[in-house]
């Protein structure tokens, strides 16, 4: 609340003014404290009358007004008390809405998960609490999803969220070190109390820290209590395991196996076979290092493919433009399973990433266009029955192809366990072929620093070359 040097007893409250604009009528309450004039707009005349009445009554009681805020001391106290007593549950929901417009679906999901875990440690009691699994699902899927919050919800979800809202600590309780420690601990551990991997610890810790920084800005806390807490361990960046990288012979066997995928009973009866539609899709990851979410959204206008000469295909170019990462539908704007908000990594909005198209991939893409064409939006890769290619479809095809194309020991290993490993193979191939790190980083959509760290274990022969250089140095002396 404002200090005493900010208070004034010289107050004038004027009549309500009405403004009729193109977007409707606005009712404005106008008043003056000291030399400062204030106005407050309302859409409803009754609300404006009620607010003006509060000001007039405070003036009649001889109350001091804040010259900075324009409000009487009694209203400032009520406002401050209300902020200080804001429940964690209500604050967390409002924080989700505050962040929602400017972040990706994946980050929305990360925020929902961290807030869900923290919330379970911020109830005033566990008496009468619904099943913990139901509570977590209700919080994450509905309370902390702006897309699903207003949708029809099962009765048990309604009851769980009502209980959570009625048994949540005030945000101000987080100024107690023990309370905030419990919240951070819950957000950085799994359900068995074990620490999450370091990357997840840091991400969730950062989310809670940012949320409480917002609580400070909103006046619910006097300081951010997470500033003094640190997640243990050092920062780590995922490094690609060389064992997941396939050689050209293995890649050829895998793509051939993909072509045969789809002889299941349902597809056989309907004369459909999904495998051939996926060969160029996986080829785009293996030959051009496209991420799955980039390949899924590849369209005809993104391709610059030369015509074959003497039966041979040449190098083309793929322009990576829109990206549609896989996402939980409750965290996308339209409730679908793909986030349409993202552009290519390491690029500004509207900017494209050119990637060289290997002659082998040029051949696969031309074959795909000749046989399957595109959908009405120009998209290359779709489901058998149309529509965007579903993640589950290509994952099932890849799992089947690994079992068919690889030996039993290979299939049991990390070798190409995920479709994403084809991208890792491509980037590793470029680096080991001697392509400059700067160029590889540009093609792959990485920074040079991250590229060198991620693929450090995939540089074949680097140690042998280093040893030879050391031996040569010894001989010179």
Coordinates of C-alpha atoms in Angstrom, one line a residue:
X1 CA 0.0 0.0 0.0
X2 CA 1.1 3.6 -0.6
X3 CA 3.1 5.4 2.1
X4 CA 1.6 8.3 4.1
X5 CA 3.6 10.8 2.1
X6 CA 1.5 9.7 -0.9
X7 CA -1.9 10.4 0.7
X8 CA -4.2 13.4 0.1
X9 CA -7.6 14.5 1.5
X10 CA -8.3 16.9 -1.4
X11 CA -10.7 14.8 -3.5
X12 CA -13.3 15.6 -6.1
X13 CA -15.6 13.0 -7.6
X14 CA -17.4 14.0 -10.8
X15 CA -20.4 12.6 -12.7
X16 CA -20.2 9.5 -14.8
X17 CA -19.6 10.3 -18.5
X18 CA -20.9 8.1 -21.4
X19 CA -18.9 7.4 -24.5
X20 CA -20.6 5.6 -27.5
X21 CA -18.0 4.1 -29.8
X22 CA -18.0 1.6 -32.7
X23 CA -17.3 -1.2 -30.2
X24 CA -20.1 -0.3 -27.8
X25 CA -20.9 2.1 -25.0
X26 CA -18.4 2.9 -22.2
X27 CA -19.2 4.5 -18.9
X28 CA -16.3 6.4 -17.3
X29 CA -15.9 7.3 -13.6
X30 CA -13.8 10.5 -13.3
X31 CA -12.3 11.9 -10.1
X32 CA -9.4 14.0 -8.9
X33 CA -7.0 13.5 -6.0
X34 CA -4.8 16.5 -5.2
X35 CA -3.7 17.7 -8.6
X36 CA -4.0 14.3 -10.4
X37 CA -7.0 13.3 -12.4
X38 CA -8.1 9.7 -12.7
X39 CA -10.7 7.8 -14.8
X40 CA -11.9 4.2 -14.8
X41 CA -14.0 2.8 -17.7
X42 CA -16.8 0.3 -17.3
X43 CA -18.9 -1.6 -19.9
X44 CA -21.9 -1.7 -17.5
X45 CA -23.5 1.5 -16.0
X46 CA -24.4 -0.3 -12.8
X47 CA -20.7 -1.2 -12.2
X48 CA -19.7 2.4 -12.8
X49 CA -22.4 3.6 -10.4
X50 CA -21.2 1.1 -7.7
X51 CA -17.5 2.1 -8.1
X52 CA -18.3 5.9 -8.0
X53 CA -20.5 5.3 -4.9
X54 CA -17.5 3.7 -3.1
X55 CA -15.3 6.7 -3.9
X56 CA -18.0 9.2 -2.7
X57 CA -18.6 7.2 0.5
X58 CA -14.9 7.1 1.3
X59 CA -14.7 10.9 0.6
X60 CA -17.7 11.5 3.0
X61 CA -16.0 9.5 5.8
X62 CA -12.9 11.7 5.4
X63 CA -10.7 8.9 4.2
X64 CA -7.3 9.7 2.7
X65 CA -6.8 8.9 -1.0
X66 CA -3.6 7.7 -2.6
X67 CA -2.3 10.5 -4.9
X68 CA -0.5 7.8 -6.9
X69 CA -3.3 5.3 -7.4
X70 CA -6.3 7.6 -6.9
X71 CA -8.0 5.1 -4.5
X72 CA -9.0 5.5 -0.9
X73 CA -7.0 3.7 1.8
X74 CA -9.8 1.2 2.5
X75 CA -10.0 0.1 -1.1
X76 CA -6.2 -0.3 -1.3
X77 CA -6.2 -2.5 1.8
X78 CA -8.9 -4.7 0.4
X79 CA -7.0 -5.0 -2.9
X80 CA -3.8 -5.8 -1.2
X81 CA -5.5 -8.4 1.1
X82 CA -7.2 -10.0 -1.9
X83 CA -3.9 -10.3 -3.7
X84 CA -2.1 -11.7 -0.7
X85 CA -4.8 -14.3 -0.2
X86 CA -4.9 -15.4 -3.9
X87 CA -4.8 -19.2 -3.9
X88 CA -2.0 -21.1 -5.7
X89 CA -4.5 -23.0 -7.8
X90 CA -6.2 -19.8 -9.1
X91 CA -2.8 -18.2 -9.7
X92 CA -1.4 -21.2 -11.6
X93 CA -4.4 -21.2 -13.9
X94 CA -4.0 -17.4 -14.6
X95 CA -0.3 -17.9 -15.2
X96 CA -1.0 -20.5 -17.8
X97 CA -3.3 -18.0 -19.6
X98 CA -0.7 -15.3 -19.3
X99 CA 2.0 -17.4 -21.0
X100 CA -0.3 -19.3 -23.5
X101 CA -0.4 -16.9 -26.5
X102 CA 3.4 -16.6 -27.0
X103 CA 4.7 -20.1 -26.5
X104 CA 4.7 -23.4 -28.4
X105 CA 2.4 -26.3 -27.6
X106 CA 5.4 -28.3 -26.3
X107 CA 6.4 -25.5 -23.9
X108 CA 2.7 -25.2 -22.8
X109 CA 2.8 -28.9 -22.0
X110 CA 6.0 -28.5 -20.0
X111 CA 4.5 -25.7 -18.0
X112 CA 1.4 -27.7 -17.3
X113 CA 3.5 -30.7 -16.1
X114 CA 5.7 -28.6 -13.8
X115 CA 2.7 -26.7 -12.3
X116 CA 0.8 -30.0 -11.9
X117 CA 3.6 -31.5 -9.9
X118 CA 4.1 -28.4 -7.8
X119 CA 0.4 -28.1 -7.1
X120 CA 0.2 -31.6 -5.6
X121 CA 2.6 -30.3 -2.9
X122 CA 0.6 -27.2 -2.2
X123 CA -2.7 -28.5 -0.9
X124 CA -3.7 -27.6 2.7
X125 CA -4.8 -31.2 3.4
X126 CA -5.1 -34.6 1.9
X127 CA -8.3 -35.4 3.6
X128 CA -11.0 -36.2 1.1
X129 CA -8.6 -35.7 -1.8
X130 CA -9.6 -37.6 -5.0
X131 CA -7.4 -40.3 -6.4
X132 CA -3.9 -38.9 -7.0
X133 CA -3.7 -40.1 -10.6
X134 CA -7.1 -38.5 -11.4
X135 CA -6.1 -35.3 -9.7
X136 CA -2.9 -35.1 -11.8
X137 CA -4.7 -35.8 -15.0
X138 CA -7.4 -33.2 -14.2
X139 CA -4.9 -30.5 -13.4
X140 CA -2.7 -31.1 -16.4
X141 CA -5.3 -31.9 -19.1
X142 CA -8.0 -29.4 -18.1
X143 CA -7.0 -26.8 -15.4
X144 CA -3.7 -26.0 -17.1
X145 CA -4.9 -26.2 -20.7
X146 CA -6.6 -23.1 -22.0
X147 CA -7.9 -25.2 -25.0
X148 CA -9.6 -27.9 -22.9
X149 CA -10.5 -25.9 -19.8
X150 CA -13.9 -24.8 -21.1
X151 CA -14.8 -28.1 -22.8
X152 CA -17.2 -30.7 -21.5
X153 CA -15.5 -32.5 -18.6
X154 CA -16.3 -35.8 -16.8
X155 CA -18.0 -35.4 -13.5
X156 CA -15.0 -36.8 -11.6
X157 CA -12.8 -34.2 -13.2
X158 CA -15.1 -31.4 -12.2
X159 CA -15.1 -32.7 -8.6
X160 CA -11.3 -33.1 -8.5
X161 CA -10.7 -29.5 -9.8
X162 CA -13.3 -28.2 -7.3
X163 CA -11.5 -29.9 -4.5
X164 CA -8.1 -28.6 -5.7
X165 CA -9.5 -25.0 -5.9
X166 CA -10.9 -25.3 -2.4
X167 CA -7.8 -26.8 -0.7
X168 CA -5.0 -24.9 -2.3
X169 CA -2.6 -22.8 -0.2
X170 CA -2.4 -19.0 -0.7
X171 CA 0.4 -18.0 -3.0
X172 CA 1.8 -15.9 -0.1
X173 CA 2.6 -19.2 1.7
X174 CA 5.4 -19.8 -0.7
X175 CA 7.4 -17.1 1.1
X176 CA 8.0 -19.8 3.7
X177 CA 11.2 -21.6 2.6
X178 CA 9.8 -25.1 3.6
X179 CA 6.7 -24.6 1.5
X180 CA 8.5 -23.4 -1.7
X181 CA 11.1 -26.2 -1.2
X182 CA 8.3 -28.7 -1.2
X183 CA 6.9 -27.3 -4.4
X184 CA 10.2 -27.2 -6.2
X185 CA 11.1 -30.7 -4.9
X186 CA 7.8 -32.1 -6.3
X187 CA 8.4 -30.4 -9.7
X188 CA 11.9 -31.8 -10.1
X189 CA 11.3 -35.4 -9.0
X190 CA 9.2 -38.3 -10.3
X191 CA 6.3 -40.0 -8.5
X192 CA 8.7 -42.2 -6.6
X193 CA 10.7 -39.3 -5.3
X194 CA 13.7 -39.9 -7.5
X195 CA 15.3 -36.9 -9.2
X196 CA 14.5 -36.4 -12.8
X197 CA 17.3 -36.3 -15.4
X198 CA 19.2 -33.1 -15.2
X199 CA 17.6 -31.5 -18.2
X200 CA 14.1 -32.1 -16.8
X201 CA 15.2 -30.9 -13.4
X202 CA 16.4 -27.6 -14.8
X203 CA 13.5 -27.1 -17.1
X204 CA 10.9 -27.6 -14.3
X205 CA 12.9 -25.6 -11.8
X206 CA 13.0 -22.8 -14.3
X207 CA 9.3 -22.9 -14.9
X208 CA 8.5 -22.7 -11.2
X209 CA 11.0 -19.9 -10.8
X210 CA 9.5 -17.9 -13.7
X211 CA 5.9 -18.5 -12.3
X212 CA 6.9 -17.0 -8.9
X213 CA 8.7 -14.1 -10.6
X214 CA 5.3 -13.4 -12.2
X215 CA 3.7 -13.7 -8.7
X216 CA 6.1 -11.0 -7.5
X217 CA 5.2 -8.8 -10.4
X218 CA 1.5 -9.2 -9.7
X219 CA 1.9 -8.4 -6.0
X220 CA 1.2 -11.9 -4.6
X221 CA 4.7 -12.2 -3.2
X222 CA 7.3 -9.7 -2.0
X223 CA 10.2 -11.6 -3.4
X224 CA 11.0 -14.6 -5.5
X225 CA 11.8 -17.4 -3.0
X226 CA 13.2 -19.7 -5.7
X227 CA 16.2 -17.5 -6.5
X228 CA 18.2 -19.0 -3.7
X229 CA 17.5 -22.6 -4.8
X230 CA 19.5 -24.5 -7.4
X231 CA 18.9 -27.7 -9.2
X232 CA 21.8 -30.1 -8.6
X233 CA 24.2 -31.2 -11.3
X234 CA 25.8 -29.6 -14.2
X235 CA 24.1 -28.6 -17.5
X236 CA 24.2 -31.3 -20.0
X237 CA 23.3 -31.5 -23.7
X238 CA 22.1 -34.7 -25.3
X239 CA 24.9 -36.4 -27.3
X240 CA 24.1 -38.8 -30.1
X241 CA 25.2 -42.3 -29.5
X242 CA 27.2 -43.7 -32.4
X243 CA 25.4 -47.0 -32.0
X244 CA 22.1 -45.6 -33.3
X245 CA 23.7 -44.5 -36.6
X246 CA 23.2 -46.9 -39.6
X247 CA 25.5 -47.6 -42.4
X248 CA 24.4 -47.3 -46.1
X249 CA 23.7 -51.0 -46.4
X250 CA 21.5 -51.1 -43.3
X251 CA 19.7 -47.9 -44.5
X252 CA 19.0 -49.5 -47.9
X253 CA 17.6 -52.6 -46.2
X254 CA 15.4 -50.5 -43.9
X255 CA 13.9 -48.4 -46.7
X256 CA 13.3 -51.5 -48.8
X257 CA 11.5 -53.1 -45.8
X258 CA 9.4 -49.9 -45.3
X259 CA 8.2 -50.3 -48.9
X260 CA 6.7 -53.7 -48.0
X261 CA 4.9 -52.5 -44.9
X262 CA 1.1 -52.7 -44.9
X263 CA 0.2 -56.3 -45.7
X264 CA -2.1 -56.4 -42.7
X265 CA -5.5 -58.0 -42.9
X266 CA -7.5 -54.7 -43.0
X267 CA -5.2 -53.2 -45.7
X268 CA -5.2 -56.4 -47.7
X269 CA -9.0 -56.5 -47.7
X270 CA -9.3 -52.8 -48.8
X271 CA -6.4 -53.0 -51.3
X272 CA -4.4 -50.5 -49.4
X273 CA -0.7 -50.5 -48.5
X274 CA 0.8 -47.7 -46.5
X275 CA 4.5 -48.6 -46.8
X276 CA 5.2 -47.2 -50.3
X277 CA 3.8 -43.8 -49.2
X278 CA 6.5 -43.7 -46.4
X279 CA 9.7 -44.5 -48.3
X280 CA 10.4 -40.9 -49.4
X281 CA 9.3 -39.7 -45.9
X282 CA 12.0 -41.7 -44.2
X283 CA 14.4 -40.9 -47.1
X284 CA 14.0 -37.2 -46.4
X285 CA 15.3 -37.8 -42.8
X286 CA 18.1 -40.1 -44.0
X287 CA 19.4 -38.1 -47.0
X288 CA 18.5 -34.5 -45.9
X289 CA 18.5 -34.6 -42.1
X290 CA 14.9 -33.4 -41.9
X291 CA 13.2 -33.7 -38.5
X292 CA 10.0 -35.8 -38.5
X293 CA 7.9 -32.7 -37.9
X294 CA 9.6 -31.0 -40.9
X295 CA 9.2 -34.0 -43.2
X296 CA 5.5 -34.4 -42.2
X297 CA 4.7 -30.9 -43.5
X298 CA 6.8 -31.0 -46.7
X299 CA 4.9 -29.6 -49.6
X300 CA 5.5 -29.6 -53.3
X301 CA 6.4 -25.9 -53.5
X302 CA 9.2 -26.7 -50.9
X303 CA 11.0 -28.8 -53.6
X304 CA 13.4 -27.8 -56.3
X305 CA 14.1 -31.0 -58.1
X306 CA 16.1 -31.1 -61.4
X307 CA 14.9 -33.3 -64.3
X308 CA 16.9 -36.5 -64.7
X309 CA 19.6 -36.5 -67.4
X310 CA 20.4 -39.7 -69.2
X311 CA 18.4 -41.6 -66.6
X312 CA 20.4 -40.1 -63.7
X313 CA 19.0 -37.8 -61.0
X314 CA 21.0 -34.8 -59.7
X315 CA 21.2 -32.7 -56.6
X316 CA 18.1 -30.6 -55.8
X317 CA 17.1 -28.4 -52.9
X318 CA 14.5 -28.7 -50.2
X319 CA 13.3 -25.5 -48.6
X320 CA 12.2 -26.2 -45.0
X321 CA 9.4 -23.8 -44.2
X322 CA 6.5 -24.6 -41.9
X323 CA 7.0 -27.0 -39.1
X324 CA 4.2 -29.0 -37.4
X325 CA 5.6 -30.7 -34.3
X326 CA 3.7 -33.5 -32.7
X327 CA 1.9 -32.2 -29.6
X328 CA -0.8 -33.2 -27.1
X329 CA -4.1 -31.8 -28.4
X330 CA -4.9 -30.0 -25.1
X331 CA -1.9 -27.7 -25.7
X332 CA -2.5 -26.7 -29.3
X333 CA -4.7 -23.8 -30.3
X334 CA -7.1 -25.9 -32.4
X335 CA -7.1 -29.1 -30.3
X336 CA -5.3 -31.2 -33.0
X337 CA -2.2 -33.3 -32.4
X338 CA 0.1 -31.0 -34.3
X339 CA 1.4 -27.5 -33.4
X340 CA 1.1 -25.2 -36.3
X341 CA 2.7 -22.2 -34.6
X342 CA 6.4 -23.1 -35.1
X343 CA 8.8 -22.1 -37.8
X344 CA 12.1 -24.0 -38.5
X345 CA 14.6 -24.0 -35.7
X346 CA 17.4 -21.4 -35.9
X347 CA 15.3 -19.3 -38.3
X348 CA 13.2 -16.2 -37.8
X349 CA 9.5 -16.2 -38.6
X350 CA 8.9 -16.5 -42.3
X351 CA 12.4 -17.5 -43.1
X352 CA 13.2 -20.9 -44.8
X353 CA 16.1 -23.3 -44.4
X354 CA 17.5 -24.6 -47.6
X355 CA 18.9 -28.2 -47.5
X356 CA 20.6 -30.0 -50.3
X357 CA 18.6 -32.9 -51.7
X358 CA 20.8 -35.9 -52.4
X359 CA 20.3 -37.5 -55.9
X360 CA 19.0 -40.6 -54.3
X361 CA 16.4 -38.6 -52.4
X362 CA 15.6 -36.6 -55.6
X363 CA 14.7 -40.0 -57.2
X364 CA 12.5 -41.0 -54.2
X365 CA 10.7 -37.7 -54.2
X366 CA 10.0 -37.8 -57.9
X367 CA 8.7 -41.3 -57.7
X368 CA 6.5 -40.4 -54.8
X369 CA 5.0 -37.4 -56.6
X370 CA 4.3 -39.5 -59.7
X371 CA 2.6 -42.3 -57.8
X372 CA 0.8 -40.5 -55.0
X373 CA 0.8 -36.8 -55.9
X374 CA -0.2 -34.4 -53.1
X375 CA -3.2 -33.6 -51.1
X376 CA -5.2 -30.4 -51.9
X377 CA -2.9 -28.4 -49.7
X378 CA 0.2 -29.6 -51.6
X379 CA 1.3 -31.9 -48.8
X380 CA 3.4 -34.8 -49.9
X381 CA 3.0 -37.3 -47.1
X382 CA -0.5 -38.2 -45.9
X383 CA -2.4 -41.1 -44.5
X384 CA -3.8 -43.9 -46.7
X385 CA -7.3 -42.3 -46.3
X386 CA -6.0 -38.8 -46.6
X387 CA -5.3 -36.2 -43.9
X388 CA -1.9 -35.4 -42.3
X389 CA 0.4 -38.3 -41.7
X390 CA -0.1 -39.5 -38.2
X391 CA 2.9 -40.0 -35.9
X392 CA 1.6 -43.5 -34.8
X393 CA 1.4 -44.5 -38.5
X394 CA 5.1 -43.9 -39.3
X395 CA 6.3 -45.2 -36.0
X396 CA 4.5 -48.5 -36.5
X397 CA 5.9 -48.8 -40.0
X398 CA 9.4 -48.1 -38.7
X399 CA 9.2 -50.6 -35.9
X400 CA 8.0 -53.3 -38.4
X401 CA 10.7 -52.4 -40.9
X402 CA 13.5 -52.8 -38.2
X403 CA 12.3 -56.3 -37.3
X404 CA 12.2 -57.3 -41.0
X405 CA 15.4 -55.7 -42.2
X406 CA 17.8 -56.1 -39.2
X407 CA 19.4 -59.1 -37.7
X408 CA 18.1 -60.2 -34.3
X409 CA 21.1 -58.6 -32.4
X410 CA 20.8 -55.4 -34.5
X411 CA 17.0 -55.2 -33.8
X412 CA 17.6 -55.6 -30.1
X413 CA 20.3 -52.8 -30.1
X414 CA 20.0 -49.0 -30.3
X415 CA 20.6 -49.1 -34.1
X416 CA 18.0 -46.8 -35.7
X417 CA 15.6 -47.4 -32.9
X418 CA 13.7 -44.2 -33.7
X419 CA 13.0 -42.6 -37.1
X420 CA 14.9 -39.5 -35.7
X421 CA 18.1 -41.6 -35.8
X422 CA 18.0 -41.3 -39.6
X423 CA 18.5 -37.6 -39.2
X424 CA 21.4 -38.3 -36.8
X425 CA 22.9 -40.6 -39.5
X426 CA 22.7 -37.9 -42.2
X427 CA 24.3 -35.2 -40.1
X428 CA 27.1 -37.7 -39.0
X429 CA 27.6 -38.6 -42.7
X430 CA 28.0 -35.0 -43.7
X431 CA 30.5 -34.3 -40.9
X432 CA 32.6 -37.4 -41.6
X433 CA 32.6 -36.6 -45.3
X434 CA 34.5 -33.4 -44.4
X435 CA 31.7 -30.9 -44.9
X436 CA 32.5 -27.8 -42.8
X437 CA 30.8 -27.6 -39.4
X438 CA 29.3 -24.2 -40.3
X439 CA 27.6 -25.5 -43.4
X440 CA 26.4 -28.7 -41.7
X441 CA 24.9 -26.6 -38.9
X442 CA 23.1 -24.4 -41.4
X443 CA 21.7 -27.4 -43.3
X444 CA 20.7 -29.2 -40.1
X445 CA 19.2 -26.1 -38.4
X446 CA 21.6 -26.1 -35.4
X447 CA 24.1 -23.6 -34.0
X448 CA 27.7 -24.6 -34.6
X449 CA 28.3 -25.0 -30.9
X450 CA 25.3 -27.3 -30.3
X451 CA 26.2 -29.3 -33.4
X452 CA 29.7 -30.0 -32.2
X453 CA 28.5 -31.0 -28.8
X454 CA 25.6 -33.3 -30.0
X455 CA 27.6 -35.1 -32.6
X456 CA 30.9 -35.3 -30.8
X457 CA 30.7 -39.0 -30.5
X458 CA 29.9 -39.6 -34.2
X459 CA 33.1 -38.3 -35.7
X460 CA 34.7 -41.5 -37.0
X461 CA 38.5 -41.6 -37.0
X462 CA 39.1 -38.4 -35.1
X463 CA 41.0 -40.2 -32.3
X464 CA 43.2 -42.1 -34.7
X465 CA 44.1 -38.9 -36.5
X466 CA 44.9 -37.3 -33.2
X467 CA 47.2 -40.2 -32.2
X468 CA 49.0 -40.0 -35.6
X469 CA 49.5 -36.3 -35.1
X470 CA 51.0 -36.9 -31.6
X471 CA 53.4 -39.6 -33.0
X472 CA 54.4 -37.3 -35.8
X473 CA 55.2 -34.5 -33.2
X474 CA 57.4 -36.9 -31.2
X475 CA 59.3 -37.9 -34.3
X476 CA 60.0 -34.3 -35.1
X477 CA 61.9 -34.0 -31.8

